């Protein structure tokens, strides 16, 4: 996934601030590390919710990480079109 394009898409399409968009990018990397993968797919959200490190996270962090996966998957789908 092209990180510059992701940040640009979040800023333009989702009307996020640059800082918020970069936070999403950072969390995306965190999800990759948690899952031990280098890309996300339709099973990623389910796998994340089964992950022990995710389970041990606060409700706030869980919410952020789930939103990150959802946004990254949406971006990847748009990139394929």
N, C-alpha and C. Protein backbone atom coordinates (compact mmCIF):
# COMPACT_ATOMS: atom_id res chain seq x y z
N UNK A 1 0.85 -1.18 0.00
CA UNK A 1 0.00 0.00 0.00
C UNK A 1 0.90 1.24 0.00
N UNK A 2 0.57 2.15 -0.86
CA UNK A 2 1.34 3.40 -0.98
C UNK A 2 0.93 4.34 0.16
N UNK A 3 1.83 4.55 1.10
CA UNK A 3 1.50 5.33 2.29
C UNK A 3 1.19 6.80 1.97
N UNK A 4 1.90 7.37 0.99
CA UNK A 4 1.62 8.77 0.61
C UNK A 4 0.22 8.91 0.03
N UNK A 5 -0.16 7.94 -0.79
CA UNK A 5 -1.50 7.97 -1.39
C UNK A 5 -2.57 7.77 -0.33
N UNK A 6 -2.29 6.91 0.66
CA UNK A 6 -3.24 6.69 1.75
C UNK A 6 -3.48 7.99 2.51
N UNK A 7 -2.41 8.67 2.88
CA UNK A 7 -2.53 9.93 3.61
C UNK A 7 -3.29 10.95 2.77
N UNK A 8 -2.96 11.06 1.50
CA UNK A 8 -3.65 12.00 0.61
C UNK A 8 -5.14 11.67 0.52
N UNK A 9 -5.45 10.38 0.37
CA UNK A 9 -6.85 9.95 0.28
C UNK A 9 -7.61 10.28 1.56
N UNK A 10 -7.00 10.05 2.70
CA UNK A 10 -7.66 10.36 3.97
C UNK A 10 -7.92 11.86 4.11
N UNK A 11 -6.97 12.67 3.67
CA UNK A 11 -7.12 14.12 3.77
C UNK A 11 -8.21 14.61 2.82
N UNK A 12 -8.17 14.13 1.57
CA UNK A 12 -9.09 14.63 0.54
C UNK A 12 -10.47 13.99 0.68
N UNK A 13 -10.53 12.67 0.68
CA UNK A 13 -11.82 11.97 0.65
C UNK A 13 -12.51 11.91 2.01
N UNK A 14 -11.75 11.78 3.07
CA UNK A 14 -12.33 11.64 4.40
C UNK A 14 -12.24 12.92 5.21
N UNK A 15 -11.73 13.98 4.59
CA UNK A 15 -11.61 15.30 5.20
C UNK A 15 -10.92 15.27 6.57
N UNK A 16 -9.87 14.49 6.66
CA UNK A 16 -9.08 14.43 7.90
C UNK A 16 -7.96 15.47 7.81
N UNK A 17 -7.49 15.87 8.96
CA UNK A 17 -6.30 16.69 8.99
C UNK A 17 -5.09 15.82 8.67
N UNK A 18 -4.02 16.43 8.24
CA UNK A 18 -2.81 15.69 7.88
C UNK A 18 -2.30 14.88 9.07
N UNK A 19 -2.33 15.47 10.23
CA UNK A 19 -1.85 14.79 11.43
C UNK A 19 -2.69 13.55 11.74
N UNK A 20 -4.00 13.67 11.63
CA UNK A 20 -4.90 12.53 11.87
C UNK A 20 -4.66 11.44 10.84
N UNK A 21 -4.45 11.84 9.59
CA UNK A 21 -4.19 10.87 8.53
C UNK A 21 -2.89 10.12 8.79
N UNK A 22 -1.88 10.82 9.27
CA UNK A 22 -0.61 10.16 9.58
C UNK A 22 -0.74 9.25 10.80
N UNK A 23 -1.63 9.60 11.72
CA UNK A 23 -1.92 8.71 12.85
C UNK A 23 -2.53 7.40 12.36
N UNK A 24 -3.42 7.49 11.39
CA UNK A 24 -4.02 6.28 10.79
C UNK A 24 -2.93 5.43 10.16
N UNK A 25 -2.02 6.07 9.43
CA UNK A 25 -0.92 5.35 8.80
C UNK A 25 -0.07 4.64 9.85
N UNK A 26 0.21 5.31 10.94
CA UNK A 26 0.99 4.72 12.02
C UNK A 26 0.27 3.52 12.64
N UNK A 27 -1.03 3.67 12.85
CA UNK A 27 -1.82 2.57 13.42
C UNK A 27 -1.91 1.39 12.46
N UNK A 28 -1.90 1.69 11.18
CA UNK A 28 -1.91 0.63 10.17
C UNK A 28 -0.66 -0.24 10.33
N UNK A 29 0.48 0.40 10.53
CA UNK A 29 1.72 -0.33 10.79
C UNK A 29 1.63 -1.16 12.05
N UNK A 30 0.99 -0.61 13.06
CA UNK A 30 0.81 -1.33 14.33
C UNK A 30 -0.04 -2.59 14.12
N UNK A 31 -1.09 -2.46 13.31
CA UNK A 31 -1.94 -3.61 13.01
C UNK A 31 -1.14 -4.67 12.26
N UNK A 32 -0.35 -4.24 11.28
CA UNK A 32 0.51 -5.18 10.53
C UNK A 32 1.41 -5.96 11.48
N UNK A 33 2.02 -5.24 12.42
CA UNK A 33 2.92 -5.91 13.36
C UNK A 33 2.16 -6.87 14.29
N UNK A 34 0.99 -6.44 14.75
CA UNK A 34 0.19 -7.29 15.63
C UNK A 34 -0.19 -8.61 14.93
N UNK A 35 -0.56 -8.48 13.66
CA UNK A 35 -1.02 -9.65 12.91
C UNK A 35 0.13 -10.41 12.24
N UNK A 36 1.30 -9.80 12.18
CA UNK A 36 2.44 -10.44 11.52
C UNK A 36 2.24 -10.56 10.03
N UNK A 37 1.63 -9.53 9.42
CA UNK A 37 1.34 -9.53 7.98
C UNK A 37 1.93 -8.28 7.33
N UNK A 38 1.93 -8.26 6.00
CA UNK A 38 2.39 -7.07 5.30
C UNK A 38 1.30 -6.45 4.43
N UNK A 39 0.09 -6.99 4.52
CA UNK A 39 -1.06 -6.42 3.85
C UNK A 39 -2.33 -6.85 4.56
N UNK A 40 -3.38 -6.09 4.36
CA UNK A 40 -4.66 -6.40 5.00
C UNK A 40 -5.60 -7.04 3.97
N UNK A 41 -6.52 -7.85 4.46
CA UNK A 41 -7.55 -8.41 3.58
C UNK A 41 -8.87 -8.48 4.35
N UNK A 42 -9.87 -9.09 3.75
CA UNK A 42 -11.21 -9.10 4.36
C UNK A 42 -11.25 -9.84 5.70
N UNK A 43 -10.26 -10.66 6.01
CA UNK A 43 -10.21 -11.39 7.27
C UNK A 43 -9.46 -10.64 8.38
N UNK A 44 -8.84 -9.53 8.04
CA UNK A 44 -7.97 -8.82 8.97
C UNK A 44 -8.68 -8.34 10.23
N UNK A 45 -9.89 -7.84 10.08
CA UNK A 45 -10.63 -7.33 11.25
C UNK A 45 -10.93 -8.47 12.23
N UNK A 46 -11.34 -9.60 11.70
CA UNK A 46 -11.62 -10.76 12.55
C UNK A 46 -10.35 -11.27 13.23
N UNK A 47 -9.27 -11.35 12.47
CA UNK A 47 -7.99 -11.79 13.04
C UNK A 47 -7.50 -10.83 14.12
N UNK A 48 -7.71 -9.54 13.88
CA UNK A 48 -7.30 -8.54 14.86
C UNK A 48 -8.06 -8.74 16.17
N UNK A 49 -9.35 -8.97 16.07
CA UNK A 49 -10.17 -9.12 17.28
C UNK A 49 -9.83 -10.39 18.05
N UNK A 50 -9.19 -11.36 17.42
CA UNK A 50 -8.77 -12.59 18.09
C UNK A 50 -7.35 -12.48 18.66
N UNK A 51 -6.65 -11.41 18.29
CA UNK A 51 -5.26 -11.22 18.71
C UNK A 51 -5.18 -10.87 20.19
N UNK A 52 -4.26 -11.53 20.91
CA UNK A 52 -4.13 -11.33 22.36
C UNK A 52 -3.69 -9.90 22.71
N UNK A 53 -2.80 -9.35 21.92
CA UNK A 53 -2.34 -7.98 22.18
C UNK A 53 -3.51 -7.00 22.00
N UNK A 54 -4.33 -7.25 21.00
CA UNK A 54 -5.51 -6.41 20.78
C UNK A 54 -6.48 -6.54 21.95
N UNK A 55 -6.71 -7.77 22.39
CA UNK A 55 -7.64 -8.02 23.50
C UNK A 55 -7.20 -7.30 24.78
N UNK A 56 -5.90 -7.18 24.96
CA UNK A 56 -5.36 -6.55 26.16
C UNK A 56 -5.38 -5.01 26.07
N UNK A 57 -5.70 -4.48 24.92
CA UNK A 57 -5.72 -3.03 24.73
C UNK A 57 -6.97 -2.41 25.33
N UNK A 58 -6.89 -1.11 25.58
CA UNK A 58 -8.04 -0.38 26.11
C UNK A 58 -9.13 -0.30 25.04
N UNK A 59 -10.34 -0.01 25.49
CA UNK A 59 -11.47 0.12 24.57
C UNK A 59 -11.20 1.22 23.54
N UNK A 60 -10.56 2.30 23.96
CA UNK A 60 -10.23 3.41 23.08
C UNK A 60 -9.29 2.96 21.96
N UNK A 61 -8.24 2.22 22.32
CA UNK A 61 -7.26 1.74 21.34
C UNK A 61 -7.92 0.73 20.41
N UNK A 62 -8.73 -0.15 20.95
CA UNK A 62 -9.44 -1.14 20.11
C UNK A 62 -10.27 -0.43 19.05
N UNK A 63 -10.99 0.59 19.47
CA UNK A 63 -11.83 1.35 18.55
C UNK A 63 -10.99 1.99 17.44
N UNK A 64 -9.86 2.58 17.82
CA UNK A 64 -8.98 3.21 16.84
C UNK A 64 -8.44 2.19 15.84
N UNK A 65 -8.01 1.04 16.34
CA UNK A 65 -7.42 0.03 15.46
C UNK A 65 -8.46 -0.57 14.51
N UNK A 66 -9.69 -0.77 15.00
CA UNK A 66 -10.74 -1.29 14.12
C UNK A 66 -11.07 -0.28 13.03
N UNK A 67 -11.14 0.99 13.41
CA UNK A 67 -11.41 2.04 12.41
C UNK A 67 -10.27 2.11 11.40
N UNK A 68 -9.06 1.95 11.85
CA UNK A 68 -7.91 1.96 10.96
C UNK A 68 -8.01 0.86 9.92
N UNK A 69 -8.33 -0.36 10.35
CA UNK A 69 -8.46 -1.48 9.42
C UNK A 69 -9.56 -1.19 8.41
N UNK A 70 -10.69 -0.69 8.89
CA UNK A 70 -11.81 -0.38 8.01
C UNK A 70 -11.42 0.66 6.96
N UNK A 71 -10.75 1.72 7.38
CA UNK A 71 -10.33 2.77 6.45
C UNK A 71 -9.29 2.25 5.46
N UNK A 72 -8.33 1.48 5.94
CA UNK A 72 -7.29 0.95 5.04
C UNK A 72 -7.88 0.01 4.00
N UNK A 73 -8.82 -0.82 4.43
CA UNK A 73 -9.47 -1.73 3.48
C UNK A 73 -10.28 -0.95 2.44
N UNK A 74 -10.95 0.10 2.88
CA UNK A 74 -11.71 0.95 1.96
C UNK A 74 -10.77 1.60 0.95
N UNK A 75 -9.64 2.09 1.43
CA UNK A 75 -8.66 2.70 0.53
C UNK A 75 -8.14 1.68 -0.48
N UNK A 76 -7.81 0.49 -0.01
CA UNK A 76 -7.28 -0.55 -0.90
C UNK A 76 -8.31 -0.93 -1.96
N UNK A 77 -9.56 -0.98 -1.57
CA UNK A 77 -10.64 -1.29 -2.53
C UNK A 77 -10.74 -0.21 -3.59
N UNK A 78 -10.65 1.07 -3.18
CA UNK A 78 -10.71 2.18 -4.13
C UNK A 78 -9.52 2.15 -5.07
N UNK A 79 -8.36 1.76 -4.56
CA UNK A 79 -7.14 1.70 -5.39
C UNK A 79 -7.26 0.66 -6.49
N UNK A 80 -7.98 -0.42 -6.22
CA UNK A 80 -8.14 -1.49 -7.20
C UNK A 80 -9.09 -1.08 -8.34
N UNK A 81 -9.99 -0.15 -8.06
CA UNK A 81 -10.97 0.26 -9.08
C UNK A 81 -10.36 1.09 -10.17
